[in-house]
Amino acid sequence: MTTRHLRAALLLAAVPLAAATAAAALRAGHWRLYADRYRIELKPQPRRSCPDCRGAGGWWVDGANPEMEACGCWSDRRELRVRLWPFTAWPDEPPF
């Protein structure tokens, strides 16, 4: 087996291991991963063990107009986004 073949075999063995490790780290850190050809996004998720929201992500505030108040277990964390490929600009109306 040549060095090139050995390197390719090691790379093919390492990719599934890296993907499984990344998935476990995202689950443990309560993140949701979204990826397509335009972007990669990491969004925080509510913790199931949170004593305030119990994994629901928030609670309803009573009043004339009830609204959902977000729990701090996920809403205080930043959303991470990496742009990969620029979007094509589609004009809504012609320029004239």
PDB file of N, CA, C and O in Angstrom, residues 6-22:
ATOM      1  N   LEU A   6      -2.717   4.912   1.815  1.00  0.00           N
ATOM      2  CA  LEU A   6      -2.818   4.893   3.276  1.00  0.00           C
ATOM      3  C   LEU A   6      -3.459   6.186   3.782  1.00  0.00           C
ATOM      4  O   LEU A   6      -4.326   6.159   4.651  1.00  0.00           O
ATOM      5  N   ARG A   7      -3.035   7.297   3.227  1.00  0.00           N
ATOM      6  CA  ARG A   7      -3.600   8.595   3.609  1.00  0.00           C
ATOM      7  C   ARG A   7      -5.091   8.668   3.289  1.00  0.00           C
ATOM      8  O   ARG A   7      -5.891   9.147   4.088  1.00  0.00           O
ATOM      9  N   ALA A   8      -5.488   8.165   2.132  1.00  0.00           N
ATOM     10  CA  ALA A   8      -6.905   8.166   1.738  1.00  0.00           C
ATOM     11  C   ALA A   8      -7.726   7.259   2.644  1.00  0.00           C
ATOM     12  O   ALA A   8      -8.843   7.599   3.035  1.00  0.00           O
ATOM     13  N   ALA A   9      -7.185   6.108   2.996  1.00  0.00           N
ATOM     14  CA  ALA A   9      -7.899   5.186   3.878  1.00  0.00           C
ATOM     15  C   ALA A   9      -8.076   5.786   5.273  1.00  0.00           C
ATOM     16  O   ALA A   9      -9.140   5.653   5.892  1.00  0.00           O
ATOM     17  N   LEU A  10      -7.052   6.436   5.780  1.00  0.00           N
ATOM     18  CA  LEU A  10      -7.165   7.086   7.091  1.00  0.00           C
ATOM     19  C   LEU A  10      -8.175   8.226   7.062  1.00  0.00           C
ATOM     20  O   LEU A  10      -8.927   8.423   8.024  1.00  0.00           O
ATOM     21  N   LEU A  11      -8.203   8.972   5.985  1.00  0.00           N
ATOM     22  CA  LEU A  11      -9.165  10.061   5.861  1.00  0.00           C
ATOM     23  C   LEU A  11     -10.593   9.527   5.803  1.00  0.00           C
ATOM     24  O   LEU A  11     -11.488  10.062   6.470  1.00  0.00           O
ATOM     25  N   LEU A  12     -10.813   8.456   5.046  1.00  0.00           N
ATOM     26  CA  LEU A  12     -12.153   7.863   4.968  1.00  0.00           C
ATOM     27  C   LEU A  12     -12.600   7.286   6.307  1.00  0.00           C
ATOM     28  O   LEU A  12     -13.784   7.276   6.623  1.00  0.00           O
ATOM     29  N   ALA A  13     -11.669   6.829   7.109  1.00  0.00           N
ATOM     30  CA  ALA A  13     -12.013   6.304   8.432  1.00  0.00           C
ATOM     31  C   ALA A  13     -12.260   7.435   9.429  1.00  0.00           C
ATOM     32  O   ALA A  13     -13.060   7.293  10.353  1.00  0.00           O
ATOM     33  N   ALA A  14     -11.603   8.569   9.241  1.00  0.00           N
ATOM     34  CA  ALA A  14     -11.715   9.676  10.193  1.00  0.00           C
ATOM     35  C   ALA A  14     -12.977  10.498   9.995  1.00  0.00           C
ATOM     36  O   ALA A  14     -13.484  11.079  10.956  1.00  0.00           O
ATOM     37  N   VAL A  15     -13.518  10.569   8.795  1.00  0.00           N
ATOM     38  CA  VAL A  15     -14.687  11.409   8.524  1.00  0.00           C
ATOM     39  C   VAL A  15     -15.921  10.956   9.309  1.00  0.00           C
ATOM     40  O   VAL A  15     -16.552  11.776   9.970  1.00  0.00           O
ATOM     41  N   PRO A  16     -16.311   9.674   9.312  1.00  0.00           N
ATOM     42  CA  PRO A  16     -17.477   9.283  10.124  1.00  0.00           C
ATOM     43  C   PRO A  16     -17.255   9.498  11.619  1.00  0.00           C
ATOM     44  O   PRO A  16     -18.171   9.874  12.343  1.00  0.00           O
ATOM     45  N   LEU A  17     -16.034   9.279  12.081  1.00  0.00           N
ATOM     46  CA  LEU A  17     -15.732   9.499  13.489  1.00  0.00           C
ATOM     47  C   LEU A  17     -15.870  10.977  13.848  1.00  0.00           C
ATOM     48  O   LEU A  17     -16.440  11.323  14.885  1.00  0.00           O
ATOM     49  N   ALA A  18     -15.384  11.852  13.000  1.00  0.00           N
ATOM     50  CA  ALA A  18     -15.506  13.289  13.246  1.00  0.00           C
ATOM     51  C   ALA A  18     -16.967  13.733  13.207  1.00  0.00           C
ATOM     52  O   ALA A  18     -17.401  14.561  14.019  1.00  0.00           O
ATOM     53  N   ALA A  19     -17.757  13.183  12.298  1.00  0.00           N
ATOM     54  CA  ALA A  19     -19.179  13.546  12.215  1.00  0.00           C
ATOM     55  C   ALA A  19     -19.930  13.074  13.453  1.00  0.00           C
ATOM     56  O   ALA A  19     -20.762  13.802  13.995  1.00  0.00           O
ATOM     57  N   ALA A  20     -19.642  11.879  13.936  1.00  0.00           N
ATOM     58  CA  ALA A  20     -20.304  11.372  15.143  1.00  0.00           C
ATOM     59  C   ALA A  20     -19.904  12.188  16.366  1.00  0.00           C
ATOM     60  O   ALA A  20     -20.742  12.492  17.224  1.00  0.00           O
ATOM     61  N   THR A  21     -18.640  12.577  16.454  1.00  0.00           N
ATOM     62  CA  THR A  21     -18.175  13.395  17.571  1.00  0.00           C
ATOM     63  C   THR A  21     -18.826  14.771  17.539  1.00  0.00           C
ATOM     64  O   THR A  21     -19.252  15.292  18.577  1.00  0.00           O
ATOM     65  N   ALA A  22     -18.930  15.367  16.363  1.00  0.00           N
ATOM     66  CA  ALA A  22     -19.571  16.682  16.243  1.00  0.00           C
ATOM     67  C   ALA A  22     -21.047  16.607  16.603  1.00  0.00           C
ATOM     68  O   ALA A  22     -21.575  17.493  17.286  1.00  0.00           O
TER      69      ALA A  22
END
